[in-house]
């Protein structure tokens, strides 16, 4: 049974209490959005997610998308749900006000995204891809293209996609072959005809919107080889007429859809461009720069997918563990009037549930910190604050993408384990979470690629400046809270894990200069280690805040007491993993690269 109630109390905690000293000026960049207003937004979002999106999640997985002669039909109920979603303005929640968006903080928007992903991750991809496309167009498109396309994309009337992957090239985009040739001038400037094929295009064709706006990577006739010869183009499914409405059909169509392991209600398309008309976005041969604006936004969004699925899996597992009667407690019957005790009394089941809970709350807290960085990066007026926020977001983007999706998949797997044999059955709903979660570790750059990005690009960038955006607040918190007191065991654990992270950074920097494979071999362990330290820092801060609230007689005492218990579990049972990752990094590449290919 798929069970979900939005964790609004914890969301309010990370939004309004946990990160007030975030180093970015808090939410002062959005002073008009008071806690009362943001609470109302979260409550209304919870309603549409719980009442509209969740009921069509399992059925959408069972039915999937249907393809026939270039037309894609989404599962029953998706069109009606999308229309209701659009009417509520949810797609434009954090979008630019000048083009019809509501301009809410990303710190709020990411919490709403979590709810959407928790209740229907397949559905989330349709507005999610549009939001990413809007981000890229707002940053790089001409004023004429922005005026013509952004209002209808932000309203949800039109949708957006990103077209990168081709059959022969995935991560290595320098190999792409799609061509773009100039054909003339119009009100948008030079127009081009694009020819080529793309695969794995989420939302490439669907029946939810009246037009689909494709952002496509292609090569101009004079393009140099490799990634420095890639340009970005806007290619609509229908060319706008004189009134700006969908007009003539463009030369782009879906030639098929993929039959996937999960996210079956999301149309993943094979796209064919045959003399499709499009316009340049940004500068010639600098398409990756523009596309990465969208990709980085999508990577954070994919991380939130992992968190959302993890929360839904946890809640479903808790429901089952309280309902399923099996065996007796090791300390004696807890429910002697029943034939057996519910399985939640058993230590191993509790370990699974609390691992999921700690993963979810840790990721939510860390994600809220990164979301505040996104807000400051875009809106802070102090140049130093904006730079610090940019550094922090750049550093943490691969961590959010990889860590959250790894842990989301782990949580989904643990939910299946809690359900036992029933978890392996489709009707239970939890096996869908594991299938849906798996793709998040792959698309928008595999998690291994995220780790390489962190170690190869971010760690040493600007003489370690990006790392300092994370290291300095963690170090300052440890120094401020050392000494006697109820938190000392946590502070000692945080300090030990942070020390392991610092030593690992030095080890990789030293070995990586001599042998790049050393850095590559350590990358995945390093990303997880940094993520564990980030969650530990957030849990330690949460414990301090909760303790003070209890001391001063907070009305919501039970919430704060439970928060401290969850943090304690994290420090006792999860944070010790930091030592394993440190030892793996310290060992170097070892035997990893010693095998000849024919030995595999």
Coordinates of C-alpha atoms in Angstrom, one line a residue:
X1 CA 0.0 0.0 0.0
X2 CA 1.4 3.4 -1.0
X3 CA 1.0 5.7 2.0
X4 CA 2.0 9.3 2.1
X5 CA 1.3 12.3 4.3
X6 CA 3.5 15.3 3.6
X7 CA 6.0 15.8 6.4
X8 CA 5.0 19.4 6.8
X9 CA 6.3 19.8 10.4
X10 CA 9.8 18.7 9.4
X11 CA 9.6 20.9 6.3
X12 CA 8.7 23.9 8.4
X13 CA 11.6 23.1 10.7
X14 CA 14.3 23.0 8.0
X15 CA 12.7 26.1 6.3
X16 CA 12.2 28.4 9.3
X17 CA 14.4 27.1 12.1
X18 CA 17.4 25.1 11.1
X19 CA 19.3 27.4 8.7
X20 CA 18.7 30.9 10.0
X21 CA 22.5 31.3 10.2
X22 CA 23.1 29.8 6.8
X23 CA 25.7 32.4 5.9
X24 CA 23.7 33.7 2.9
X25 CA 21.5 36.1 4.7
X26 CA 18.7 33.6 5.4
X27 CA 15.5 34.2 3.4
X28 CA 15.9 38.0 3.6
X29 CA 16.2 38.0 -0.2
X30 CA 12.5 37.2 -0.2
X31 CA 11.3 39.3 2.7
X32 CA 7.7 39.3 1.4
X33 CA 7.4 35.6 1.9
X34 CA 6.6 35.2 5.6
X35 CA 6.3 31.9 7.4
X36 CA 2.5 32.2 7.3
X37 CA 2.6 32.5 3.6
X38 CA 5.0 29.7 2.9
X39 CA 3.1 27.5 5.4
X40 CA 0.0 28.0 3.3
X41 CA 1.8 27.2 0.1
X42 CA 3.2 24.0 1.6
X43 CA -0.2 23.0 2.9
X44 CA -1.9 23.5 -0.5
X45 CA 0.9 21.6 -2.2
X46 CA 0.4 18.7 0.1
X47 CA -3.3 18.6 -0.8
X48 CA -2.8 18.3 -4.5
X49 CA 0.0 15.8 -4.1
X50 CA -1.9 13.6 -1.7
X51 CA -5.3 13.9 -3.2
X52 CA -4.5 14.1 -7.0
X53 CA -1.1 12.8 -7.8
X54 CA -0.8 9.9 -5.3
X55 CA -4.0 8.1 -6.4
X56 CA -2.7 7.8 -10.0
X57 CA 0.9 6.7 -9.1
X58 CA 0.4 2.9 -9.0
X59 CA -2.2 2.9 -11.8
X60 CA 0.1 5.0 -14.0
X61 CA 2.9 2.5 -13.4
X62 CA 0.7 -0.4 -14.4
X63 CA -0.7 1.3 -17.5
X64 CA 2.4 3.2 -18.6
X65 CA 2.5 5.5 -21.7
X66 CA 1.3 4.3 -25.0
X67 CA 2.8 5.1 -28.4
X68 CA 1.2 4.9 -31.8
X69 CA 2.2 6.6 -35.1
X70 CA 4.2 9.3 -33.4
X71 CA 1.5 10.0 -30.8
X72 CA 2.1 9.4 -27.1
X73 CA -0.8 9.0 -24.6
X74 CA -0.1 9.3 -20.9
X75 CA -1.9 7.0 -18.5
X76 CA -5.5 7.6 -17.4
X77 CA -5.9 10.6 -15.1
X78 CA -2.6 12.3 -16.0
X79 CA -4.1 14.9 -18.3
X80 CA -6.8 15.8 -15.7
X81 CA -4.1 16.0 -13.0
X82 CA -1.8 18.1 -15.1
X83 CA -4.7 20.5 -15.9
X84 CA -5.4 20.9 -12.2
X85 CA -1.7 21.3 -11.5
X86 CA -1.5 24.1 -14.1
X87 CA -4.6 25.8 -12.9
X88 CA -3.1 26.0 -9.4
X89 CA 0.0 27.7 -10.8
X90 CA 2.3 25.1 -9.4
X91 CA 4.6 25.0 -12.4
X92 CA 5.4 28.6 -12.0
X93 CA 6.0 28.6 -8.3
X94 CA 9.6 29.8 -8.3
X95 CA 9.7 31.0 -11.9
X96 CA 10.6 34.7 -12.8
X97 CA 7.8 37.1 -12.0
X98 CA 8.5 39.2 -15.2
X99 CA 7.3 36.2 -17.3
X100 CA 4.3 35.2 -15.2
X101 CA 6.0 33.2 -12.4
X102 CA 5.3 33.7 -8.7
X103 CA 9.0 34.1 -7.7
X104 CA 8.9 32.1 -4.5
X105 CA 12.2 31.1 -2.9
X106 CA 13.9 27.9 -4.1
X107 CA 13.9 26.9 -0.4
X108 CA 10.1 26.6 -0.6
X109 CA 10.1 25.3 -4.2
X110 CA 12.4 22.3 -3.4
X111 CA 10.1 21.2 -0.6
X112 CA 7.1 21.3 -3.0
X113 CA 9.2 19.3 -5.5
X114 CA 9.8 16.7 -2.8
X115 CA 6.1 16.3 -2.3
X116 CA 5.4 16.0 -6.0
X117 CA 8.2 13.4 -6.4
X118 CA 7.1 11.5 -3.3
X119 CA 3.6 11.1 -4.7
X120 CA 4.3 10.6 -8.4
X121 CA 7.8 10.9 -9.7
X122 CA 6.7 10.1 -13.2
X123 CA 4.4 13.0 -13.2
X124 CA 7.1 15.2 -11.7
X125 CA 9.2 14.9 -14.9
X126 CA 6.8 16.8 -17.1
X127 CA 6.8 20.1 -15.2
X128 CA 10.3 19.4 -13.9
X129 CA 11.8 19.4 -17.4
X130 CA 9.9 22.5 -18.3
X131 CA 11.4 24.3 -15.3
X132 CA 14.9 23.4 -16.3
X133 CA 14.3 24.6 -19.9
X134 CA 12.9 27.9 -18.5
X135 CA 16.1 28.3 -16.4
X136 CA 18.3 27.9 -19.5
X137 CA 16.2 30.2 -21.7
X138 CA 15.9 32.9 -19.1
X139 CA 19.7 32.9 -18.8
X140 CA 20.7 32.7 -22.5
X141 CA 17.9 33.2 -25.0
X142 CA 17.3 36.4 -26.8
X143 CA 14.7 38.8 -25.5
X144 CA 12.5 37.9 -28.5
X145 CA 12.6 34.2 -27.7
X146 CA 12.0 34.8 -24.0
X147 CA 8.9 37.0 -24.7
X148 CA 7.5 34.4 -27.1
X149 CA 8.1 31.2 -25.2
X150 CA 8.7 31.8 -21.5
X151 CA 5.2 33.0 -20.4
X152 CA 3.5 29.9 -21.9
X153 CA 6.1 27.6 -20.6
X154 CA 5.8 29.1 -17.1
X155 CA 2.0 28.9 -17.2
X156 CA 2.3 25.2 -18.1
X157 CA 0.4 25.7 -21.3
X158 CA 3.6 24.6 -23.1
X159 CA 6.2 22.3 -21.8
X160 CA 10.0 21.9 -22.3
X161 CA 12.6 19.2 -22.8
X162 CA 16.3 18.8 -23.1
X163 CA 17.8 16.8 -26.0
X164 CA 21.4 15.7 -25.5
X165 CA 21.9 12.0 -25.8
X166 CA 22.3 10.3 -29.1
X167 CA 22.5 6.5 -29.8
X168 CA 26.3 6.6 -29.9
X169 CA 27.0 9.2 -27.3
X170 CA 25.8 9.7 -23.7
X171 CA 28.3 11.3 -21.3
X172 CA 30.8 12.1 -24.1
X173 CA 28.7 14.8 -25.8
X174 CA 31.7 15.7 -28.0
X175 CA 30.7 12.8 -30.2
X176 CA 27.2 14.1 -31.1
X177 CA 26.3 14.3 -34.8
X178 CA 23.0 16.3 -34.9
X179 CA 23.5 19.1 -37.4
X180 CA 22.1 22.6 -37.7
X181 CA 22.3 24.7 -40.9
X182 CA 21.2 28.4 -41.2
X183 CA 18.3 28.9 -43.6
X184 CA 17.2 32.5 -43.2
X185 CA 16.1 35.4 -41.0
X186 CA 12.9 36.0 -39.1
X187 CA 11.7 37.9 -36.1
X188 CA 13.8 35.7 -33.8
X189 CA 17.0 36.3 -35.8
X190 CA 18.7 33.6 -37.8
X191 CA 16.7 30.4 -38.1
X192 CA 18.3 26.9 -38.6
X193 CA 17.2 23.5 -39.8
X194 CA 18.2 20.7 -37.5
X195 CA 18.7 17.1 -38.6
X196 CA 19.6 14.1 -36.4
X197 CA 18.4 11.6 -33.8
X198 CA 18.1 11.8 -30.0
X199 CA 17.3 9.1 -27.5
X200 CA 16.2 8.9 -23.8
X201 CA 14.3 12.2 -24.1
X202 CA 12.0 12.6 -21.1
X203 CA 8.6 14.1 -22.0
X204 CA 9.7 14.3 -25.6
X205 CA 6.1 13.7 -26.7
X206 CA 2.9 13.7 -24.6
X207 CA -0.7 14.7 -24.6
X208 CA -0.6 17.1 -21.7
X209 CA 0.3 20.4 -23.4
X210 CA -0.5 22.1 -26.7
X211 CA 3.2 22.6 -27.6
X212 CA 6.5 21.1 -26.6
X213 CA 9.6 23.2 -26.7
X214 CA 12.8 21.2 -27.2
X215 CA 16.2 22.5 -26.3
X216 CA 18.6 20.6 -28.6
X217 CA 22.3 20.3 -28.8
X218 CA 23.6 20.3 -32.4
X219 CA 26.6 21.3 -34.5
X220 CA 26.8 24.3 -36.9
X221 CA 28.6 23.8 -40.3
X222 CA 31.7 25.5 -39.1
X223 CA 31.8 23.8 -35.7
X224 CA 35.2 22.6 -34.3
X225 CA 35.4 19.0 -33.2
X226 CA 34.6 18.0 -29.7
X227 CA 32.5 19.7 -27.0
X228 CA 33.8 23.2 -28.1
X229 CA 31.7 22.8 -31.3
X230 CA 28.3 22.3 -29.7
X231 CA 25.5 24.8 -29.9
X232 CA 22.1 25.0 -28.3
X233 CA 18.9 25.5 -30.2
X234 CA 15.2 26.0 -29.4
X235 CA 13.0 23.8 -31.5
X236 CA 9.2 23.8 -31.0
X237 CA 6.9 20.9 -31.9
X238 CA 4.6 23.5 -33.5
X239 CA 5.9 26.7 -34.9
X240 CA 4.0 29.7 -33.4
X241 CA 1.6 31.5 -35.7
X242 CA 1.3 35.3 -36.0
X243 CA -0.7 35.4 -32.7
X244 CA 1.8 33.3 -30.8
X245 CA -0.3 30.1 -30.8
X246 CA 0.7 26.7 -32.1
X247 CA 0.7 26.8 -35.9
X248 CA 2.4 24.6 -38.5
X249 CA 3.9 21.2 -37.3
X250 CA 7.6 21.4 -37.2
X251 CA 10.0 18.7 -38.4
X252 CA 10.4 16.9 -35.1
X253 CA 8.6 13.8 -34.0
X254 CA 8.8 10.9 -31.6
X255 CA 9.8 7.7 -33.4
X256 CA 9.2 5.5 -30.4
X257 CA 9.2 5.3 -26.6
X258 CA 11.4 3.3 -24.4
X259 CA 10.1 0.4 -22.4
X260 CA 11.6 1.0 -19.0
X261 CA 12.2 -0.6 -15.7
X262 CA 10.5 2.3 -13.9
X263 CA 9.0 5.8 -14.3
X264 CA 6.7 4.1 -16.8
X265 CA 4.1 6.9 -16.8
X266 CA 6.8 9.3 -18.0
X267 CA 7.2 9.2 -21.7
X268 CA 10.9 8.6 -22.5
X269 CA 11.2 9.1 -26.3
X270 CA 13.3 8.5 -29.3
X271 CA 13.2 11.8 -31.2
X272 CA 13.8 12.4 -34.9
X273 CA 14.7 15.9 -36.3
X274 CA 14.1 16.2 -40.0
X275 CA 14.8 19.8 -41.2
X276 CA 13.2 21.0 -37.9
X277 CA 13.2 24.8 -37.6
X278 CA 15.0 26.2 -34.6
X279 CA 16.8 29.2 -33.2
X280 CA 20.1 29.6 -31.5
X281 CA 20.2 29.9 -27.7
X282 CA 23.3 31.7 -26.5
X283 CA 26.5 32.0 -28.5
X284 CA 27.6 29.7 -31.3
X285 CA 29.7 26.7 -30.2
X286 CA 28.9 27.4 -26.5
X287 CA 25.8 25.3 -26.2
X288 CA 27.1 23.3 -23.3
X289 CA 27.5 26.4 -21.2
X290 CA 23.9 27.2 -21.7
X291 CA 22.7 23.6 -21.4
X292 CA 24.6 23.1 -18.2
X293 CA 22.5 25.8 -16.6
X294 CA 19.6 23.6 -17.2
X295 CA 21.5 20.4 -16.3
X296 CA 22.7 21.7 -13.0
X297 CA 19.2 22.7 -12.1
X298 CA 18.0 19.2 -13.2
X299 CA 20.7 17.5 -11.1
X300 CA 19.5 19.2 -7.9
X301 CA 15.9 18.3 -9.0
X302 CA 16.9 14.6 -9.5
X303 CA 18.4 14.6 -6.0
X304 CA 15.0 15.7 -4.7
X305 CA 13.4 12.8 -6.6
X306 CA 15.5 10.5 -4.5
X307 CA 14.5 12.2 -1.3
X308 CA 10.8 12.2 -2.3
X309 CA 10.8 8.5 -3.1
X310 CA 12.7 7.8 0.1
X311 CA 10.1 9.5 2.2
X312 CA 7.2 7.8 0.4
X313 CA 8.9 4.4 0.8
X314 CA 9.5 5.1 4.5
X315 CA 6.0 6.0 5.3
X316 CA 4.6 3.0 3.4
X317 CA 7.0 0.7 5.3
X318 CA 6.1 2.2 8.7
X319 CA 2.4 1.6 7.9
X320 CA 3.1 -2.0 7.1
X321 CA 5.4 -2.6 10.1
X322 CA 2.7 -1.4 12.4
X323 CA 0.0 -3.4 10.7
X324 CA 1.8 -6.7 10.0
X325 CA 1.6 -9.2 12.9
X326 CA 4.4 -11.7 13.0
X327 CA 6.3 -13.3 15.9
X328 CA 6.8 -12.0 19.4
X329 CA 9.1 -9.3 20.8
X330 CA 12.4 -10.7 22.0
X331 CA 11.7 -9.0 25.4
X332 CA 8.3 -10.6 25.7
X333 CA 4.9 -10.1 24.1
X334 CA 4.0 -6.4 23.6
X335 CA 0.4 -7.2 22.5
X336 CA -0.6 -10.3 24.4
X337 CA -4.3 -9.9 23.3
X338 CA -3.2 -10.4 19.7
X339 CA -2.0 -13.6 17.9
X340 CA 1.4 -12.0 17.4
X341 CA 3.2 -8.6 17.8
X342 CA 3.4 -6.2 14.9
X343 CA 6.8 -6.5 13.3
X344 CA 7.8 -2.9 14.3
X345 CA 8.8 -4.4 17.7
X346 CA 11.7 -6.3 16.2
X347 CA 15.2 -4.6 16.3
X348 CA 16.1 -5.3 12.7
X349 CA 12.9 -3.9 11.3
X350 CA 13.4 -0.8 13.5
X351 CA 16.9 -0.5 12.2
X352 CA 15.6 -0.5 8.6
X353 CA 12.9 2.0 9.4
X354 CA 15.1 4.4 11.3
X355 CA 17.8 4.2 8.6
X356 CA 15.3 5.4 6.1
X357 CA 14.0 8.1 8.4
X358 CA 17.5 9.4 9.1
X359 CA 18.4 9.4 5.4
X360 CA 15.2 11.4 4.6
X361 CA 15.6 13.9 7.4
X362 CA 19.3 14.3 6.8
X363 CA 18.8 14.8 3.1
X364 CA 15.9 17.2 3.6
X365 CA 18.0 19.3 6.0
X366 CA 21.1 19.3 3.7
X367 CA 18.9 20.0 0.6
X368 CA 17.3 23.0 2.4
X369 CA 20.7 24.5 3.0
X370 CA 21.6 24.1 -0.7
X371 CA 18.3 25.6 -1.7
X372 CA 19.0 28.7 0.4
X373 CA 22.3 28.9 -1.5
X374 CA 20.4 28.9 -4.8
X375 CA 18.2 31.8 -3.5
X376 CA 21.3 33.8 -2.5
X377 CA 23.1 33.0 -5.7
X378 CA 20.3 34.6 -7.7
X379 CA 19.1 37.4 -5.4
X380 CA 21.7 38.4 -2.8
X381 CA 22.9 42.0 -3.3
X382 CA 26.2 41.6 -1.4
X383 CA 28.8 40.4 -4.0
X384 CA 30.7 38.4 -1.3
X385 CA 27.5 36.7 -0.2
X386 CA 26.5 35.9 -3.8
X387 CA 30.0 34.5 -4.6
X388 CA 30.0 32.3 -1.4
X389 CA 26.5 31.0 -2.4
X390 CA 27.7 30.3 -6.0
X391 CA 30.7 28.4 -4.6
X392 CA 28.5 26.4 -2.2
X393 CA 25.9 25.5 -4.8
X394 CA 28.6 24.5 -7.3
X395 CA 30.3 22.2 -4.7
X396 CA 27.1 20.7 -3.4
X397 CA 25.2 20.1 -6.7
X398 CA 26.9 16.7 -7.4
X399 CA 26.6 15.7 -3.8
X400 CA 22.8 16.4 -3.8
X401 CA 22.3 14.5 -7.0
X402 CA 24.4 11.5 -6.1
X403 CA 23.9 11.2 -2.4
X404 CA 20.2 11.8 -2.3
X405 CA 19.5 9.3 -5.2
X406 CA 21.8 6.6 -3.7
X407 CA 20.0 6.9 -0.3
X408 CA 16.6 7.2 -1.9
X409 CA 17.2 3.9 -3.7
X410 CA 18.5 2.3 -0.5
X411 CA 15.4 3.4 1.3
X412 CA 13.2 2.0 -1.4
X413 CA 15.1 -1.3 -1.1
X414 CA 14.7 -1.3 2.7
X415 CA 10.9 -0.7 2.3
X416 CA 10.7 -3.9 0.2
X417 CA 12.7 -5.7 2.9
X418 CA 10.3 -4.5 5.6
X419 CA 7.3 -5.8 3.6
X420 CA 9.1 -9.1 3.0
X421 CA 7.5 -11.3 0.3
X422 CA 4.6 -8.8 0.0
X423 CA 7.1 -6.1 -1.0
X424 CA 8.1 -8.1 -4.0
X425 CA 4.5 -8.0 -5.3
X426 CA 3.4 -5.2 -7.6
X427 CA 0.1 -4.6 -5.8
X428 CA 1.9 -3.6 -2.6
X429 CA 3.3 -0.5 -4.3
X430 CA 6.7 -0.5 -2.7
X431 CA 8.5 -2.4 -5.4
X432 CA 7.5 0.5 -7.7
X433 CA 9.5 2.8 -5.5
X434 CA 12.6 0.8 -6.0
X435 CA 12.2 0.6 -9.8
X436 CA 11.4 4.3 -10.0
X437 CA 14.3 5.3 -7.8
X438 CA 16.9 3.4 -9.9
X439 CA 16.9 5.7 -12.9
X440 CA 17.7 8.7 -10.7
X441 CA 21.2 7.3 -10.0
X442 CA 21.8 7.2 -13.8
X443 CA 20.3 10.1 -15.7
X444 CA 21.5 13.7 -15.6
X445 CA 25.0 12.2 -15.3
X446 CA 25.5 8.9 -13.5
X447 CA 26.5 9.1 -9.8
X448 CA 30.0 8.1 -10.7
X449 CA 30.2 11.1 -13.0
X450 CA 29.0 13.3 -10.2
X451 CA 31.8 12.0 -8.0
X452 CA 34.3 12.7 -10.7
X453 CA 32.9 16.2 -11.1
X454 CA 33.3 16.8 -7.4
X455 CA 36.9 15.5 -7.1
X456 CA 38.1 16.6 -10.6
X457 CA 36.5 20.0 -11.0
X458 CA 35.1 21.3 -7.7
X459 CA 37.5 20.2 -5.0
X460 CA 40.5 22.1 -6.3
X461 CA 38.7 24.9 -8.1
X462 CA 40.0 28.4 -7.2
X463 CA 42.6 27.1 -4.9
X464 CA 40.0 25.3 -2.8
X465 CA 37.6 28.2 -2.5
X466 CA 34.5 26.1 -3.2
X467 CA 35.5 23.6 -0.5
X468 CA 35.9 26.5 2.0
X469 CA 32.2 27.4 1.5
X470 CA 31.4 24.1 3.2
X471 CA 34.4 23.6 5.5
X472 CA 34.3 26.9 7.2
X473 CA 30.7 26.7 8.6
X474 CA 31.2 23.1 9.7
X475 CA 34.5 24.0 11.4
X476 CA 33.1 27.1 13.1
X477 CA 30.1 25.1 14.5
X478 CA 32.4 22.5 16.0
X479 CA 34.6 25.1 17.6
X480 CA 31.6 27.0 19.0
X481 CA 30.1 23.9 20.6
X482 CA 33.1 22.1 22.0
X483 CA 33.2 21.5 25.8
X484 CA 30.9 20.1 28.4
X485 CA 27.3 19.5 27.6
X486 CA 24.7 17.0 26.4
X487 CA 25.8 17.4 22.7
X488 CA 29.5 16.5 23.2
X489 CA 29.2 13.0 22.0
X490 CA 27.7 14.3 18.7
X491 CA 30.3 17.1 18.4
X492 CA 33.1 14.6 18.9
X493 CA 31.5 12.3 16.2
X494 CA 31.2 15.3 13.8
X495 CA 34.7 16.4 14.5
X496 CA 36.1 13.0 13.8
X497 CA 34.2 12.6 10.6
X498 CA 35.1 16.1 9.5
X499 CA 38.8 15.4 10.3
X500 CA 38.5 12.3 8.1
X501 CA 37.1 14.5 5.3
X502 CA 40.0 17.0 5.6
X503 CA 42.6 14.2 5.6
X504 CA 40.9 12.6 2.6
X505 CA 40.9 15.9 0.7
X506 CA 44.7 16.3 1.3
X507 CA 45.3 12.6 0.3
X508 CA 43.4 13.0 -3.0
X509 CA 45.0 16.3 -3.8
X510 CA 48.5 14.9 -3.2
X511 CA 48.0 11.5 -5.0
X512 CA 45.8 13.0 -7.7
X513 CA 48.5 15.4 -8.9
X514 CA 50.8 12.5 -9.6
X515 CA 48.2 10.0 -10.9
X516 CA 44.7 11.1 -12.0
X517 CA 43.5 7.5 -11.5
X518 CA 44.1 7.9 -7.8
X519 CA 41.6 10.7 -7.7
X520 CA 39.1 8.7 -9.9
X521 CA 39.4 5.7 -7.6
X522 CA 38.6 7.8 -4.5
X523 CA 35.8 9.9 -6.0
X524 CA 32.7 7.9 -5.0
X525 CA 34.0 7.3 -1.5
X526 CA 34.9 11.0 -1.2
X527 CA 31.4 12.2 -2.3
X528 CA 29.7 9.9 0.2
X529 CA 32.1 11.0 3.0
X530 CA 31.3 14.7 2.3
X531 CA 27.6 13.9 2.2
X532 CA 27.8 12.1 5.6
X533 CA 29.6 15.1 7.1
X534 CA 27.0 17.5 5.7
X535 CA 24.1 15.5 7.2
X536 CA 25.9 15.1 10.5
X537 CA 26.4 18.9 10.6
X538 CA 22.7 19.4 10.0
X539 CA 21.7 16.8 12.6
X540 CA 24.0 18.4 15.2
X541 CA 22.5 21.8 14.5
X542 CA 19.0 20.4 14.7
X543 CA 19.8 18.8 18.0
X544 CA 21.1 22.1 19.4
X545 CA 18.0 23.9 18.3
X546 CA 15.7 21.1 19.6
X547 CA 17.4 21.1 23.0
X548 CA 16.9 24.8 23.4
X549 CA 13.2 24.6 22.3
X550 CA 12.6 21.9 24.9
X551 CA 14.4 23.8 27.6
X552 CA 12.3 26.9 26.9
X553 CA 9.1 24.9 27.0
X554 CA 8.1 24.7 23.3
X555 CA 4.6 23.6 22.7
X556 CA 5.7 21.0 20.1
X557 CA 8.0 19.2 22.6
X558 CA 7.3 15.8 21.1
X559 CA 8.6 16.8 17.7
X560 CA 11.9 18.1 19.1
X561 CA 12.4 15.1 21.3
X562 CA 11.9 12.8 18.3
X563 CA 14.3 15.0 16.2
X564 CA 17.0 14.4 18.9
X565 CA 16.4 10.7 18.8
X566 CA 16.7 10.5 15.1
X567 CA 19.9 12.5 15.2
X568 CA 21.3 10.2 17.9
X569 CA 20.5 7.2 15.7
X570 CA 22.3 8.8 12.8
X571 CA 25.4 9.5 14.8
X572 CA 25.4 6.0 16.4
X573 CA 24.5 3.8 13.4
X574 CA 25.2 5.7 10.1
X575 CA 27.9 8.2 10.6
X576 CA 30.5 5.5 11.5
X577 CA 30.4 4.7 7.8
X578 CA 32.7 7.7 7.4
X579 CA 35.6 5.7 8.7
X580 CA 35.1 3.0 6.1
X581 CA 35.1 5.6 3.3
X582 CA 38.2 7.3 4.8
X583 CA 40.1 4.0 4.9
X584 CA 39.1 3.2 1.3
X585 CA 40.4 6.6 0.1
X586 CA 43.6 6.2 2.1
X587 CA 44.2 2.8 0.5
X588 CA 44.4 4.4 -2.9
X589 CA 43.6 2.7 -6.2
X590 CA 45.4 -0.4 -5.0
X591 CA 44.3 -3.5 -7.0
X592 CA 41.5 -1.5 -8.7
X593 CA 43.5 -0.7 -11.8
X594 CA 45.9 -3.7 -11.6
X595 CA 43.6 -6.0 -13.5
X596 CA 44.2 -6.5 -17.2
X597 CA 41.0 -6.3 -19.3
X598 CA 41.2 -10.0 -20.2
X599 CA 41.2 -10.8 -16.4
X600 CA 37.6 -9.5 -16.0

